[in-house]
Short mmCIF file of N, CA and C in Angstrom, two decimals:
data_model
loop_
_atom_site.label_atom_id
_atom_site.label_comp_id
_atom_site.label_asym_id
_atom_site.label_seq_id
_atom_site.Cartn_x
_atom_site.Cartn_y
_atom_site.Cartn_z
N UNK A 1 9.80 176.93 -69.41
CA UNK A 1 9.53 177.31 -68.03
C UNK A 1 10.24 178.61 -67.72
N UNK A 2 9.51 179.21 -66.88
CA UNK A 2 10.65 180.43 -66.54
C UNK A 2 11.34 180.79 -65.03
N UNK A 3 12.21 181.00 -65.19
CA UNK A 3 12.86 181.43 -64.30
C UNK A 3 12.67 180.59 -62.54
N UNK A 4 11.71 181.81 -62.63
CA UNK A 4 10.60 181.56 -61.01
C UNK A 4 10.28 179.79 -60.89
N UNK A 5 9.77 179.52 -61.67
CA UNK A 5 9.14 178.38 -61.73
C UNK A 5 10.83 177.22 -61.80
N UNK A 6 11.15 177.33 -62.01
CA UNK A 6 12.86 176.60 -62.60
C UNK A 6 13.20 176.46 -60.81
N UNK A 7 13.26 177.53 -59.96
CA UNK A 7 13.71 177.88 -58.62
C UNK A 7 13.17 177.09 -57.99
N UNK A 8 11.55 177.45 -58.10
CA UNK A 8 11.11 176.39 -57.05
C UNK A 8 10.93 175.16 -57.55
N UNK A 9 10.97 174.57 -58.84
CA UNK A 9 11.19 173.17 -58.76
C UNK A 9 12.56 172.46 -57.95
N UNK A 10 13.49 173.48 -58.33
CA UNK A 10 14.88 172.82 -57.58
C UNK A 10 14.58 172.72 -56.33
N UNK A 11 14.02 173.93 -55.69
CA UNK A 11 14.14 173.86 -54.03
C UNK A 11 13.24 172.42 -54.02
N UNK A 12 11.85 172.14 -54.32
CA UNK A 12 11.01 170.72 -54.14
C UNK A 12 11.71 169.90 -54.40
N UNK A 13 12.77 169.64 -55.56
CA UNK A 13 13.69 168.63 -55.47
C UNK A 13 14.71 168.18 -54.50
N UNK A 14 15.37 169.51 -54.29
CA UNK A 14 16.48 169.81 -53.11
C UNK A 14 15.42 169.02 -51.72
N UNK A 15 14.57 169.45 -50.94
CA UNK A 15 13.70 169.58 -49.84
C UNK A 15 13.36 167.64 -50.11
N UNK A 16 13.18 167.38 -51.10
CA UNK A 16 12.74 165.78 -51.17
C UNK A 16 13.97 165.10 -51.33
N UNK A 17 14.85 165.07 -51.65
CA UNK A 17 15.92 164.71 -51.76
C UNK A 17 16.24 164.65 -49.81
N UNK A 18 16.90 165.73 -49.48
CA UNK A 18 16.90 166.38 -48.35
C UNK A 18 16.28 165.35 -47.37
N UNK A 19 15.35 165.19 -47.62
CA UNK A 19 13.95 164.55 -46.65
C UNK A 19 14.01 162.65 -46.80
N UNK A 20 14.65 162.13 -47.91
CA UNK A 20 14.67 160.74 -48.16
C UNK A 20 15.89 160.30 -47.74
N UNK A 21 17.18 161.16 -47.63
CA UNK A 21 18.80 160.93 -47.69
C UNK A 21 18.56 160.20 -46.31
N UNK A 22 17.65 160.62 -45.08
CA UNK A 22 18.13 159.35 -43.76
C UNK A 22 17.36 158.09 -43.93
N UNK A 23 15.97 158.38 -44.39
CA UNK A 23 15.78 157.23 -44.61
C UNK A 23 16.44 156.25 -45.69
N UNK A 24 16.75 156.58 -47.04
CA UNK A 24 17.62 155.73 -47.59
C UNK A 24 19.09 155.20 -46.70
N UNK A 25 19.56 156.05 -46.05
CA UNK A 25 20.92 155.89 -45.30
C UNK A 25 20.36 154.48 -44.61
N UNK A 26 19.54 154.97 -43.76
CA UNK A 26 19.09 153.75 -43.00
C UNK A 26 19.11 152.32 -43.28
N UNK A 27 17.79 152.53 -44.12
CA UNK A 27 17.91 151.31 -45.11
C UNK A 27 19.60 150.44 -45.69
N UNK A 28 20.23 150.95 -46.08
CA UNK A 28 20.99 150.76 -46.44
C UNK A 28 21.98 150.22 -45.45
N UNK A 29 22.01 150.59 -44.08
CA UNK A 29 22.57 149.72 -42.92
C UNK A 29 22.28 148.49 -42.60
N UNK A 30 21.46 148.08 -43.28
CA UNK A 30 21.11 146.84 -42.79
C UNK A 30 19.88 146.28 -41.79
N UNK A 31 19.98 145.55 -41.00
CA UNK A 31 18.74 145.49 -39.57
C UNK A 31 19.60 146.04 -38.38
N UNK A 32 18.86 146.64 -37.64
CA UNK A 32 19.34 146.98 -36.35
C UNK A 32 20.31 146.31 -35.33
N UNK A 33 20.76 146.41 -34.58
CA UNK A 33 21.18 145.30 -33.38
C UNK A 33 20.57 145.01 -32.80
N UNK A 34 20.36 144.01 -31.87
CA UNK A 34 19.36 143.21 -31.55
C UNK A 34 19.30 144.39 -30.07
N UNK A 35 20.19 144.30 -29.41
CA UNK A 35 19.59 145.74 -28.80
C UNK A 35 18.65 146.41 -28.93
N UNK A 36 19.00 147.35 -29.73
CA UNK A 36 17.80 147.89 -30.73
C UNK A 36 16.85 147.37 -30.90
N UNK A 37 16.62 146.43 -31.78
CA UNK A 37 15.16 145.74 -31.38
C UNK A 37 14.48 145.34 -30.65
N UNK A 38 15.16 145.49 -29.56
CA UNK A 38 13.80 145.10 -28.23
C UNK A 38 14.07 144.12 -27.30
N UNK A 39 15.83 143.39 -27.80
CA UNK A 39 15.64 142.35 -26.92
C UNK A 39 15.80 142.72 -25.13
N UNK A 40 14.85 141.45 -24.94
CA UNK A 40 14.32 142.08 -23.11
C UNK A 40 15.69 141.94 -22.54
N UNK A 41 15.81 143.01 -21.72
CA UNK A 41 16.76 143.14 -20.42
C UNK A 41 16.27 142.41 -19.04
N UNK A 42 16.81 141.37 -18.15
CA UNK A 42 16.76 141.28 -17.57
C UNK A 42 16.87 141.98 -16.08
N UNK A 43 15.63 141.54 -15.38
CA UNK A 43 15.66 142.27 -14.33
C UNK A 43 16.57 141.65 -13.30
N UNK A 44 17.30 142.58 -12.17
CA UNK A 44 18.11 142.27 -11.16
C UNK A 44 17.65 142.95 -9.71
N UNK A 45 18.16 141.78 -8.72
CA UNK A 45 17.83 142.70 -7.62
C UNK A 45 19.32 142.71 -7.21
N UNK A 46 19.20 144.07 -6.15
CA UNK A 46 20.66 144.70 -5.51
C UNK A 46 20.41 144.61 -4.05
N UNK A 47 21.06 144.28 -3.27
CA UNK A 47 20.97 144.06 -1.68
C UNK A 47 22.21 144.22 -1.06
N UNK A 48 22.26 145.79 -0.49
CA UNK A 48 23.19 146.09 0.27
C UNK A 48 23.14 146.31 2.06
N UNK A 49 24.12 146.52 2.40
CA UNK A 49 24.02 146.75 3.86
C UNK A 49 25.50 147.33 4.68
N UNK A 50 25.53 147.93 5.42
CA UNK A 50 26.99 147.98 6.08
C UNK A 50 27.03 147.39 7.24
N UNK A 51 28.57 147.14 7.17
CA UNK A 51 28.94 146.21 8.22
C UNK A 51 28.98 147.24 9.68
N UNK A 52 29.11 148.31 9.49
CA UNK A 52 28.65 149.54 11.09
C UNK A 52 27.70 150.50 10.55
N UNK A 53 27.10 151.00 11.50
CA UNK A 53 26.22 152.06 11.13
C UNK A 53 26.46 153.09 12.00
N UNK A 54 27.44 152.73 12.79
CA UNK A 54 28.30 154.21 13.46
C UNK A 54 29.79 153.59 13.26
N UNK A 55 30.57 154.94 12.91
CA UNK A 55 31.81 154.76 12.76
C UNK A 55 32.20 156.00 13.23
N UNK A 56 33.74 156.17 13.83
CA UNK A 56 34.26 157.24 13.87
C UNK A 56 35.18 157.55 12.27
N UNK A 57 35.58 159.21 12.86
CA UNK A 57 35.89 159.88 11.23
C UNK A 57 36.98 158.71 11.05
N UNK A 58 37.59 158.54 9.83
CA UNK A 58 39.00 158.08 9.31
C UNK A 58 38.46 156.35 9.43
N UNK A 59 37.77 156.10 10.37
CA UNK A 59 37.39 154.55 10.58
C UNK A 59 36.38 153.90 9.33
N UNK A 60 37.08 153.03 8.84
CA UNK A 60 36.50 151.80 7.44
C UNK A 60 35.46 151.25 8.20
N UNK A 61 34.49 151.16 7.49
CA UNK A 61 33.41 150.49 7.33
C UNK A 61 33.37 149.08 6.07
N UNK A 62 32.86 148.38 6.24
CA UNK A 62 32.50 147.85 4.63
C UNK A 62 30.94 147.88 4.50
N UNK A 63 30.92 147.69 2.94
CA UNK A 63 29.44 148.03 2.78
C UNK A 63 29.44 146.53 1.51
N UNK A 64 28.74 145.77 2.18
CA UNK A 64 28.61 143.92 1.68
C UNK A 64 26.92 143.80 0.56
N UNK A 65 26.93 143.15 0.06
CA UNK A 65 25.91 143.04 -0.71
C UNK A 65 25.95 141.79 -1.75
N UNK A 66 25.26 142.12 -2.35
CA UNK A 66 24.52 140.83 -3.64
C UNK A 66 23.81 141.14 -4.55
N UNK A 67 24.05 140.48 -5.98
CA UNK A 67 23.75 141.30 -6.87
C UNK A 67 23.14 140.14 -7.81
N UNK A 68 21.48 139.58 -7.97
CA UNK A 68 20.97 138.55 -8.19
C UNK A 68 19.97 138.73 -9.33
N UNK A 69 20.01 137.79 -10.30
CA UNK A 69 18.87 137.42 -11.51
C UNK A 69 17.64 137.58 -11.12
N UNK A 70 16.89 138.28 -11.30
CA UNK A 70 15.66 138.41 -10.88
C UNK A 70 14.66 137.23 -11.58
N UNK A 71 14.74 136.77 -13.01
CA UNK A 71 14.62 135.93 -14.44
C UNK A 71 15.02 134.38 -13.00
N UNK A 72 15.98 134.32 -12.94
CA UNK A 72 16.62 133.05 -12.08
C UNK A 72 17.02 132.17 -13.38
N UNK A 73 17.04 132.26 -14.72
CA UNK A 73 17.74 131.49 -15.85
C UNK A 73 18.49 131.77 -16.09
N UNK A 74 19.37 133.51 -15.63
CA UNK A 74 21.05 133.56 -15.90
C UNK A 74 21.68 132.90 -15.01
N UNK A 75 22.69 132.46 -15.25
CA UNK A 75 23.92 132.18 -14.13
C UNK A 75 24.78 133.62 -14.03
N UNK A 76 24.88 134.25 -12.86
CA UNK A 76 25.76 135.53 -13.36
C UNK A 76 27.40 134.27 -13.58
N UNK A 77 28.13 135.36 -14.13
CA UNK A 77 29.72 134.84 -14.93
C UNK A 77 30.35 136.03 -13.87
N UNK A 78 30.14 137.15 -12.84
CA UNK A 78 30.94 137.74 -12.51
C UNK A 78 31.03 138.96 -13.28
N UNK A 79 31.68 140.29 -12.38
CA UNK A 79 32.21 141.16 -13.69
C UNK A 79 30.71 141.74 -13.63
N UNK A 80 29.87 142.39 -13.36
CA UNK A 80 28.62 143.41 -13.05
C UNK A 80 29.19 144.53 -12.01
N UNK A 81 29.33 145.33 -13.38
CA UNK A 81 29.19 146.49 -12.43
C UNK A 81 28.67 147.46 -11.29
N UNK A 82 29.23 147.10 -10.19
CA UNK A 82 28.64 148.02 -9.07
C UNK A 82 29.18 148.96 -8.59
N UNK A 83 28.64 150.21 -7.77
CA UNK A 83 28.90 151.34 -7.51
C UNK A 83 28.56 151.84 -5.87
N UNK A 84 29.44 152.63 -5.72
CA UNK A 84 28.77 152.68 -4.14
C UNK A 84 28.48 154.65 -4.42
N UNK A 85 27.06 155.00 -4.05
CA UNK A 85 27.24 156.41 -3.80
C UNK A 85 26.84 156.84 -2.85
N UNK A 86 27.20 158.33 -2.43
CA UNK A 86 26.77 159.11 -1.44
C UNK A 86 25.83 159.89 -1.82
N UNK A 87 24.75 160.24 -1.11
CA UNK A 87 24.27 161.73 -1.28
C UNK A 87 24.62 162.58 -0.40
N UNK A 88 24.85 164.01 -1.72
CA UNK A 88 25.21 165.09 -1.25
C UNK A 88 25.12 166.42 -2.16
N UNK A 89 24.25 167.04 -1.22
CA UNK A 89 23.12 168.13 -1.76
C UNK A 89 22.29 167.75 -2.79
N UNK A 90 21.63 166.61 -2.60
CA UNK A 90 20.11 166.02 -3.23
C UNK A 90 21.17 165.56 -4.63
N UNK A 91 22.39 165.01 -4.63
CA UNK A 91 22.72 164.25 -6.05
C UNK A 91 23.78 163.09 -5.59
N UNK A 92 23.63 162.16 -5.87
CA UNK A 92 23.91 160.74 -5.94
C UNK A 92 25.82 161.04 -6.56
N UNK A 93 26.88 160.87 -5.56
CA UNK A 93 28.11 160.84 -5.97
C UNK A 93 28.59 159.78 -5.85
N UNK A 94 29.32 159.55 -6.67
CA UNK A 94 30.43 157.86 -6.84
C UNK A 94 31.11 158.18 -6.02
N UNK A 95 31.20 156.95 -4.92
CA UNK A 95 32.29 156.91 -3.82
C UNK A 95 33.45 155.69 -4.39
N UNK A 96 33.14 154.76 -4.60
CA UNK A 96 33.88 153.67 -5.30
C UNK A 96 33.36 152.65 -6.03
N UNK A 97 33.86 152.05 -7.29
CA UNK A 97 33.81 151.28 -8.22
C UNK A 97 34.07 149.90 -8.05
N UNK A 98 33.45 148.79 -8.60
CA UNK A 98 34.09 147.60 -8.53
C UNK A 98 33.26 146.63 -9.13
N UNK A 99 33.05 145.25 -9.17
CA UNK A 99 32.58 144.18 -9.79
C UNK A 99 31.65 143.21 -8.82
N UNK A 100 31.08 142.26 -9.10
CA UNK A 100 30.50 141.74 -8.21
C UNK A 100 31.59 139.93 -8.83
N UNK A 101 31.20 139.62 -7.80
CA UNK A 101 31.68 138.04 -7.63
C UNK A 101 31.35 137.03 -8.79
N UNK A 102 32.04 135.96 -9.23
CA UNK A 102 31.18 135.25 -10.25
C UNK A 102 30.01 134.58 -9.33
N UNK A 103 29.70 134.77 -7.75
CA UNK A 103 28.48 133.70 -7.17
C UNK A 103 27.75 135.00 -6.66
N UNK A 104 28.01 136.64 -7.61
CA UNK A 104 27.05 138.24 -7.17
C UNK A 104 27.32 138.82 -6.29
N UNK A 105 28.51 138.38 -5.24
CA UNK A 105 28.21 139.25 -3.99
C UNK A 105 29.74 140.12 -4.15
N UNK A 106 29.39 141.01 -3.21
CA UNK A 106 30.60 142.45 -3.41
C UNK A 106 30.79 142.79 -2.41
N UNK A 107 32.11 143.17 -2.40
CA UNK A 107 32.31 144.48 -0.66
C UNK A 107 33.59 145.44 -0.90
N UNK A 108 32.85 146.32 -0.43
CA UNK A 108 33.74 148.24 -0.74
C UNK A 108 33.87 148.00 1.24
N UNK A 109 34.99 148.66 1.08
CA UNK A 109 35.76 149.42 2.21
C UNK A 109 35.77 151.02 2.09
N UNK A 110 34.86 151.51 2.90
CA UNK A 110 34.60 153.20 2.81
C UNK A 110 35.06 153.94 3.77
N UNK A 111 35.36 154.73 4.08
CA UNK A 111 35.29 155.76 5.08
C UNK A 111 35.48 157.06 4.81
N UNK A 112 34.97 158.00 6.25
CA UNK A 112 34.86 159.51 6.09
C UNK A 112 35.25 160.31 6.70
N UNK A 113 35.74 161.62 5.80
CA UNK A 113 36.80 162.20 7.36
C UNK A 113 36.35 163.54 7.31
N UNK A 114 34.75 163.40 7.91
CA UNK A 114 34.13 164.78 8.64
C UNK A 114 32.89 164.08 9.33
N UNK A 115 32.49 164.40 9.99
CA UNK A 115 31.41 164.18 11.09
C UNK A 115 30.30 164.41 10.88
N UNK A 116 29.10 163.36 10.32
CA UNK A 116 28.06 163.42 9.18
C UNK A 116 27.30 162.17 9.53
N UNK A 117 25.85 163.11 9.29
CA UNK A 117 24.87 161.24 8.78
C UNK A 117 25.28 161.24 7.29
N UNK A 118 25.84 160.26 6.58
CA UNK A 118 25.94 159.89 5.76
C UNK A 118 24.24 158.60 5.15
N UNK A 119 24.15 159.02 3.65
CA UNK A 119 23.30 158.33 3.62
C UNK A 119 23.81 157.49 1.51
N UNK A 120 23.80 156.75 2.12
CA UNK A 120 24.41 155.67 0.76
C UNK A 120 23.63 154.81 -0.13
N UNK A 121 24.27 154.33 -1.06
CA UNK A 121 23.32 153.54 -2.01
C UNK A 121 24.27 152.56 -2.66
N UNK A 122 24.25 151.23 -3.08
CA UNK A 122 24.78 150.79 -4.19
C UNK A 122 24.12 150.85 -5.42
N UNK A 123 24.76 151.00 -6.64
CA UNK A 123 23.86 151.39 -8.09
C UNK A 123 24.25 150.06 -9.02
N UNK A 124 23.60 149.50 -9.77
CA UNK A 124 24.06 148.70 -10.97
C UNK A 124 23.37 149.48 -11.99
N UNK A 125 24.51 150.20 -13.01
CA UNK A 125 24.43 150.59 -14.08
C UNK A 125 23.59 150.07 -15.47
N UNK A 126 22.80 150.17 -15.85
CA UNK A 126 22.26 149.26 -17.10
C UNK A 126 22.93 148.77 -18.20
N UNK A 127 23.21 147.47 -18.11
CA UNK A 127 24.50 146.89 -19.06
C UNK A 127 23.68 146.61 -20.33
N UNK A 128 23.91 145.62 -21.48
CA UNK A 128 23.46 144.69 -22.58
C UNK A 128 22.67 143.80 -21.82
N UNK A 129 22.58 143.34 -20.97
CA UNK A 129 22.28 142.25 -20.08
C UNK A 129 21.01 142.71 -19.30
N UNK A 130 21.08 143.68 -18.02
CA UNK A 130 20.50 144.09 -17.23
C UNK A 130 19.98 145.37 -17.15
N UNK A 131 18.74 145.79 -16.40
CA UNK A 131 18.66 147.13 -16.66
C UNK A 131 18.76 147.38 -15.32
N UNK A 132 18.95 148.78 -15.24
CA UNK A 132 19.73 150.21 -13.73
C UNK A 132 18.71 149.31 -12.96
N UNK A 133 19.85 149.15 -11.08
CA UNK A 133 18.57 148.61 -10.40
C UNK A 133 19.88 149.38 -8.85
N UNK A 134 18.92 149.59 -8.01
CA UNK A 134 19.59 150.30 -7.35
C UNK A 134 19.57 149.79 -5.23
N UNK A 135 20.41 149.87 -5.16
CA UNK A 135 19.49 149.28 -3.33
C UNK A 135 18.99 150.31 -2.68
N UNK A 136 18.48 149.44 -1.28
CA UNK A 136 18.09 149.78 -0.52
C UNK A 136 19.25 151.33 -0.26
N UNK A 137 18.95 152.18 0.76
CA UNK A 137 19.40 153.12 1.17
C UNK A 137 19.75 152.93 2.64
N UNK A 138 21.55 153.32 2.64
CA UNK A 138 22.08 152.98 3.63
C UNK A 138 22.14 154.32 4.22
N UNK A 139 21.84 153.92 5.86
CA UNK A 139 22.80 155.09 6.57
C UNK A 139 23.83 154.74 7.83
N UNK A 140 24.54 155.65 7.70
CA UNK A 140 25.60 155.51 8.55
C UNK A 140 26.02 156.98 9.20
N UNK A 141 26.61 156.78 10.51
CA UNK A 141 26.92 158.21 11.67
C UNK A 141 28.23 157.98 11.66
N UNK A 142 28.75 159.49 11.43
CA UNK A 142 30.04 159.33 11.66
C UNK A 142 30.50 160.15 12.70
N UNK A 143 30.91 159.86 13.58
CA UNK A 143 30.88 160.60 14.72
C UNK A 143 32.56 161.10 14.79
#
């Protein structure tokens, strides 16, 4: 063989080689996590509300809710992450963090210290368990 021909066999070897190394990798991991494969996420519903819908600045509000199996065959165990956000300038900000109850229900203590329609949301994050489900949209005046 000469030369030329010697080159590009390596590169076709190199390039196939190259081209099989993830799929062999793969293979070689084993089966996926069941994640991965498809297992279904349960759906949830989120139901929030505040306890004022006018407040003055510096004055707590709470913002109460429930956080329920949509399926109705889980028992929640507690420990679901919930979120309270604001919007501000068309993007969704974390105001505060916390868990829901082992019987789903939750309550944040908020307040604001400038003079605003505020407009809110609680979020549940998409766990192993559940997928993103978000509430209703709160508003509140802060006078």
């Amino acid at each position: 063989m000469s030369k030329p021909s010697n080159l590009v066999s390596a590169l076709v070897i190199a390039c196939t080689v190259a081209l099989a190394a993830p799929t062999v990798a793969l293979a070689a991991t084993g089966p996926a996590p069941a994640a991965v494969q498809g297992k279904k996420k349960h759906k949830a519903k989120l139901e929030a509300k505040a306890e004022k819908n006018r407040v003055k600045v510096g004055e707590e509000t709470k913002i109460k809710g429930s956080f329920a199996d949509l399926g109705g065959q889980e028992s929640l165990s507690g420990g679901e992450p919930v979120i309270v956000q604001q919007l501000k300038a068309g993007v969704w900000v974390d105001l505060t963090t916390g868990t829901c109850k082992p019987n789903g229900v939750f309550k944040f203590s908020v307040s604001f210290k400038i003079r605003a329609n505020v407009t809110l949301r609680v979020f549940h994050p998409e766990t192993e368990l559940y997928v993103g489900v978000v509430s209703s949209l709160i508003g509140i005046v802060v006078l």
